[in-house]
Amino acid sequence: MPLCPAPQRYFSSSRDSLAASYVNRAATASELDLSRKARRRELRGRLKLPAAVTSMTGSTMGDSRVMSGHGGGAMGSGTALLPRGSLAHANVNYGGIQVRGRGSAAAAARGPGRAGSHPGPSWSFVFDPAGRLCYYWSMVVSLAFLYNFWVIIYRFAFQEINRETIVVWFCLDYLADFLYVADIVFHFRTGYLEDGVLQTDAGKLRQHYMNSTTFYIDCLCLLPLDFLYLSIGFNSVLRGFRLVKIYRFWAFMDRTERHTNYPNLFRSTSLIHYLLVIFHWNGCLYHIVYKNNGFGSKNWVFGDHDSGDVVKQYLQSYYWCTLALTTIGDLPRPRSKGEYMFVIGQLLFGLLLFATVLGHVANIVTSVSMARKEFQALSACAMGRPASRDVRCET
């Protein structure tokens, strides 16, 4: 029984020590708060910030957390909505669009006397050159270029604008021109990288684009030579400067090839398209020779030259160029010197074209077989046995 007071003293001393530790922690926390407040007051004195801005720090931090939490949905939709209590300068990327906001924090920083001059936030959009929106827009501009690339030479060689087709051709032509104009506006709001940093300032973007060669090329594409229709009549050659936009099509094709999941299929499709375009232009050139009396004899060009069917004439020209450029032969025998030179030039060009096509097909087959060998080697290494002596599995 005399041993009972000892545990009581032990437990009482432990409770006293725990209480003292909590008191020490509370004192330490209060000291940290005081030091933080003192540092914040000192920083405010150095930067000379208004009290309105510093008081809004907590609300803006909360809004930024909300924005970061909902950023995935905005990225998918491609739209940007920022809260009114946002920072004075906020740069957010939503689906390839850099959103730069100037909100109520900037108005509060100007003071109560001038806060009513800008009641609402104003946003400026800058497009990311590596974003999806720029990629899709380049696809739209490429379609406008392909329309001009196929139609201009066809109308010049076979069927120009007449009273029956004037509405359709004019609507398509000036729709493509409108897309070219919209592309210039799009370039004014497209950012660029400077020393690895994406520039979003409107003045810098405008100056960078207007001092580049791209701006002059885009202006050259839109020369209003169509007004010469009023004096010389309809002539599609006047729209030939629209074909300078080919740089946009090449950039789109290159980016698609680098980012697609089926690069070999895309290369094969683009190769077929290039072949069809070459045959198309060559067939139009062949028909132009026919319209200019065919180097002295129209019977060499067409056997049925009295036909007024434009589609049949186009198919005849396309068929003749297919025979010539694929070096199959079975061509009408030329008679004059000009006809001989024209046919010889066609055959030589077809030979070079055939060699180029074979080279591209060989590259596609080689890349497919190389990818298959790499997959087999990785599978063998995963199973613990290399497929060949040349393969070394990394550990």
mmCIF file of C-alpha atoms in Angstrom, residues 189-365:
data_model
loop_
_atom_site.group_PDB
_atom_site.id
_atom_site.type_symbol
_atom_site.label_atom_id
_atom_site.label_comp_id
_atom_site.label_asym_id
_atom_site.label_seq_id
_atom_site.Cartn_x
_atom_site.Cartn_y
_atom_site.Cartn_z
ATOM 1 C CA ARG A 189 -2.890 36.045 -82.744
ATOM 2 C CA THR A 190 -0.521 33.049 -82.963
ATOM 3 C CA GLY A 191 2.302 32.970 -80.451
ATOM 4 C CA TYR A 192 5.931 32.221 -81.224
ATOM 5 C CA LEU A 193 8.892 30.971 -79.233
ATOM 6 C CA GLU A 194 11.671 33.361 -78.303
ATOM 7 C CA ASP A 195 14.561 31.835 -76.334
ATOM 8 C CA GLY A 196 12.298 28.940 -75.435
ATOM 9 C CA VAL A 197 9.514 31.172 -74.050
ATOM 10 C CA LEU A 198 6.109 31.487 -75.716
ATOM 11 C CA GLN A 199 5.464 35.147 -76.490
ATOM 12 C CA THR A 200 1.882 36.316 -75.925
ATOM 13 C CA ASP A 201 2.157 40.092 -76.147
ATOM 14 C CA ALA A 202 -0.077 41.479 -78.919
ATOM 15 C CA GLY A 203 2.432 44.097 -80.058
ATOM 16 C CA LYS A 204 5.263 41.586 -80.315
ATOM 17 C CA LEU A 205 3.068 39.112 -82.178
ATOM 18 C CA ARG A 206 1.995 41.736 -84.710
ATOM 19 C CA GLN A 207 5.535 42.979 -85.253
ATOM 20 C CA HIS A 208 6.952 39.464 -85.559
ATOM 21 C CA TYR A 209 4.380 38.406 -88.149
ATOM 22 C CA MET A 210 4.558 41.577 -90.244
ATOM 23 C CA ASN A 211 8.362 41.393 -90.388
ATOM 24 C CA SER A 212 8.357 37.768 -91.550
ATOM 25 C CA THR A 213 8.306 36.375 -95.080
ATOM 26 C CA THR A 214 5.060 34.567 -94.318
ATOM 27 C CA PHE A 215 3.158 37.857 -94.149
ATOM 28 C CA TYR A 216 4.276 38.905 -97.632
ATOM 29 C CA ILE A 217 3.451 35.447 -99.027
ATOM 30 C CA ASP A 218 -0.040 35.624 -97.519
ATOM 31 C CA CYS A 219 -0.577 39.087 -99.010
ATOM 32 C CA LEU A 220 0.669 37.850 -102.399
ATOM 33 C CA CYS A 221 -1.914 35.050 -102.314
ATOM 34 C CA LEU A 222 -4.725 37.615 -102.073
ATOM 35 C CA LEU A 223 -3.842 39.955 -104.906
ATOM 36 C CA PRO A 224 -7.237 41.080 -106.318
ATOM 37 C CA LEU A 225 -6.492 40.154 -109.922
ATOM 38 C CA ASP A 226 -10.063 38.887 -110.280
ATOM 39 C CA PHE A 227 -11.099 42.438 -111.165
ATOM 40 C CA LEU A 228 -9.431 41.855 -114.528
ATOM 41 C CA TYR A 229 -12.386 39.595 -115.332
ATOM 42 C CA LEU A 230 -14.215 42.802 -116.223
ATOM 43 C CA SER A 231 -11.736 43.657 -118.988
ATOM 44 C CA ILE A 232 -10.292 40.386 -120.357
ATOM 45 C CA GLY A 233 -13.068 37.961 -119.418
ATOM 46 C CA PHE A 234 -12.957 34.888 -117.198
ATOM 47 C CA ASN A 235 -9.470 33.426 -117.037
ATOM 48 C CA SER A 236 -8.488 31.161 -114.141
ATOM 49 C CA VAL A 237 -4.790 31.899 -114.565
ATOM 50 C CA LEU A 238 -5.448 35.216 -112.812
ATOM 51 C CA ARG A 239 -5.957 33.232 -109.622
ATOM 52 C CA GLY A 240 -2.608 31.482 -109.934
ATOM 53 C CA PHE A 241 -1.099 33.349 -106.970
ATOM 54 C CA ARG A 242 -3.437 31.408 -104.675
ATOM 55 C CA LEU A 243 -1.146 28.433 -105.181
ATOM 56 C CA VAL A 244 1.656 30.144 -103.234
ATOM 57 C CA LYS A 245 -0.159 28.968 -100.103
ATOM 58 C CA ILE A 246 1.394 25.548 -100.656
ATOM 59 C CA TYR A 247 3.728 26.121 -97.709
ATOM 60 C CA ARG A 248 0.707 25.795 -95.392
ATOM 61 C CA PHE A 249 -0.226 22.458 -96.969
ATOM 62 C CA TRP A 250 3.317 21.107 -96.608
ATOM 63 C CA ALA A 251 3.451 22.110 -92.936
ATOM 64 C CA PHE A 252 0.132 20.362 -92.298
ATOM 65 C CA MET A 253 1.278 17.174 -94.036
ATOM 66 C CA ASP A 254 4.573 17.127 -92.153
ATOM 67 C CA ARG A 255 2.892 17.578 -88.778
ATOM 68 C CA THR A 256 0.294 14.918 -89.554
ATOM 69 C CA GLU A 257 2.976 12.424 -90.542
ATOM 70 C CA ARG A 258 4.901 13.038 -87.314
ATOM 71 C CA HIS A 259 1.889 12.699 -85.003
ATOM 72 C CA THR A 260 -0.262 10.029 -86.658
ATOM 73 C CA ASN A 261 -0.499 6.503 -85.272
ATOM 74 C CA TYR A 262 -0.257 5.015 -88.790
ATOM 75 C CA PRO A 263 2.612 6.852 -90.524
ATOM 76 C CA ASN A 264 3.106 4.234 -93.248
ATOM 77 C CA LEU A 265 -0.555 4.320 -94.236
ATOM 78 C CA PHE A 266 -0.433 8.105 -94.318
ATOM 79 C CA ARG A 267 2.692 8.064 -96.527
ATOM 80 C CA SER A 268 1.052 5.650 -98.946
ATOM 81 C CA THR A 269 -2.092 7.794 -99.147
ATOM 82 C CA SER A 270 -0.129 10.998 -99.693
ATOM 83 C CA LEU A 271 1.948 9.279 -102.403
ATOM 84 C CA ILE A 272 -1.214 8.229 -104.258
ATOM 85 C CA HIS A 273 -2.565 11.765 -103.951
ATOM 86 C CA TYR A 274 0.624 13.242 -105.401
ATOM 87 C CA LEU A 275 0.427 10.823 -108.327
ATOM 88 C CA LEU A 276 -3.191 11.788 -109.035
ATOM 89 C CA VAL A 277 -2.308 15.483 -108.917
ATOM 90 C CA ILE A 278 0.586 15.002 -111.335
ATOM 91 C CA PHE A 279 -1.624 13.067 -113.741
ATOM 92 C CA HIS A 280 -4.302 15.763 -113.411
ATOM 93 C CA TRP A 281 -1.955 18.630 -114.251
ATOM 94 C CA ASN A 282 -0.331 16.695 -117.059
ATOM 95 C CA GLY A 283 -3.722 15.817 -118.540
ATOM 96 C CA CYS A 284 -4.717 19.492 -118.461
ATOM 97 C CA LEU A 285 -1.460 20.389 -120.213
ATOM 98 C CA TYR A 286 -2.188 17.727 -122.831
ATOM 99 C CA HIS A 287 -5.633 19.254 -123.473
ATOM 100 C CA ILE A 288 -4.109 22.740 -123.770
ATOM 101 C CA VAL A 289 -1.914 21.329 -126.542
ATOM 102 C CA TYR A 290 -5.070 19.970 -128.167
ATOM 103 C CA LYS A 291 -6.791 23.360 -128.059
ATOM 104 C CA ASN A 292 -3.764 24.949 -129.756
ATOM 105 C CA ASN A 293 -4.110 22.643 -132.789
ATOM 106 C CA GLY A 294 -1.858 19.930 -131.313
ATOM 107 C CA PHE A 295 1.466 20.903 -132.938
ATOM 108 C CA GLY A 296 -0.235 20.965 -136.329
ATOM 109 C CA SER A 297 -2.476 17.856 -136.217
ATOM 110 C CA LYS A 298 -5.391 17.286 -133.870
ATOM 111 C CA ASN A 299 -5.801 13.647 -134.906
ATOM 112 C CA TRP A 300 -2.601 12.842 -132.966
ATOM 113 C CA VAL A 301 -4.171 14.194 -129.794
ATOM 114 C CA PHE A 302 -7.736 12.848 -129.974
ATOM 115 C CA GLY A 303 -9.351 10.387 -132.323
ATOM 116 C CA ASP A 304 -12.795 11.783 -131.481
ATOM 117 C CA HIS A 305 -12.030 15.515 -131.556
ATOM 118 C CA ASP A 306 -15.606 16.499 -132.473
ATOM 119 C CA SER A 307 -16.958 15.430 -129.093
ATOM 120 C CA GLY A 308 -18.408 18.285 -127.033
ATOM 121 C CA ASP A 309 -18.533 16.320 -123.789
ATOM 122 C CA VAL A 310 -16.104 17.996 -121.371
ATOM 123 C CA VAL A 311 -16.002 15.025 -118.990
ATOM 124 C CA LYS A 312 -15.111 12.670 -121.852
ATOM 125 C CA GLN A 313 -12.351 14.981 -123.028
ATOM 126 C CA TYR A 314 -10.944 15.153 -119.502
ATOM 127 C CA LEU A 315 -10.968 11.360 -119.165
ATOM 128 C CA GLN A 316 -9.292 10.961 -122.555
ATOM 129 C CA SER A 317 -6.530 13.355 -121.523
ATOM 130 C CA TYR A 318 -6.128 11.639 -118.175
ATOM 131 C CA TYR A 319 -5.929 8.240 -119.852
ATOM 132 C CA TRP A 320 -3.286 9.413 -122.324
ATOM 133 C CA CYS A 321 -1.139 10.878 -119.536
ATOM 134 C CA THR A 322 -1.494 7.710 -117.467
ATOM 135 C CA LEU A 323 -0.151 5.668 -120.374
ATOM 136 C CA ALA A 324 2.704 8.108 -120.973
ATOM 137 C CA LEU A 325 3.848 8.650 -117.380
ATOM 138 C CA THR A 326 3.630 4.987 -116.376
ATOM 139 C CA THR A 327 5.725 4.086 -119.469
ATOM 140 C CA ILE A 328 3.143 1.520 -120.546
ATOM 141 C CA GLY A 329 3.140 2.741 -124.114
ATOM 142 C CA ASP A 330 0.383 2.232 -126.726
ATOM 143 C CA LEU A 331 0.414 5.943 -127.531
ATOM 144 C CA PRO A 332 -0.617 7.499 -130.845
ATOM 145 C CA ARG A 333 2.394 7.835 -133.099
ATOM 146 C CA PRO A 334 3.584 11.439 -133.410
ATOM 147 C CA ARG A 335 4.041 13.000 -136.852
ATOM 148 C CA SER A 336 5.783 16.361 -136.548
ATOM 149 C CA LYS A 337 8.975 17.377 -134.756
ATOM 150 C CA GLY A 338 7.103 19.134 -131.976
ATOM 151 C CA GLU A 339 4.982 16.062 -131.352
ATOM 152 C CA TYR A 340 8.074 13.852 -131.138
ATOM 153 C CA MET A 341 9.745 16.201 -128.638
ATOM 154 C CA PHE A 342 6.574 16.392 -126.547
ATOM 155 C CA VAL A 343 6.191 12.596 -126.374
ATOM 156 C CA ILE A 344 9.883 12.083 -125.582
ATOM 157 C CA GLY A 345 9.651 14.622 -122.743
ATOM 158 C CA GLN A 346 6.574 12.855 -121.392
ATOM 159 C CA LEU A 347 8.309 9.465 -121.417
ATOM 160 C CA LEU A 348 11.448 10.782 -119.695
ATOM 161 C CA PHE A 349 9.378 12.495 -117.014
ATOM 162 C CA GLY A 350 7.367 9.311 -116.535
ATOM 163 C CA LEU A 351 10.582 7.307 -116.118
ATOM 164 C CA LEU A 352 11.818 9.640 -113.374
ATOM 165 C CA LEU A 353 8.404 9.585 -111.735
ATOM 166 C CA PHE A 354 8.314 5.786 -111.788
ATOM 167 C CA ALA A 355 11.770 5.603 -110.149
ATOM 168 C CA THR A 356 10.692 8.083 -107.469
ATOM 169 C CA VAL A 357 7.570 6.081 -106.684
ATOM 170 C CA LEU A 358 9.592 2.877 -106.382
ATOM 171 C CA GLY A 359 11.991 4.584 -103.974
ATOM 172 C CA HIS A 360 9.147 5.811 -101.753
ATOM 173 C CA VAL A 361 7.496 2.388 -101.731
ATOM 174 C CA ALA A 362 10.817 0.756 -100.818
ATOM 175 C CA ASN A 363 11.222 3.181 -97.890
ATOM 176 C CA ILE A 364 7.733 2.358 -96.641
ATOM 177 C CA VAL A 365 8.354 -1.406 -96.836
#
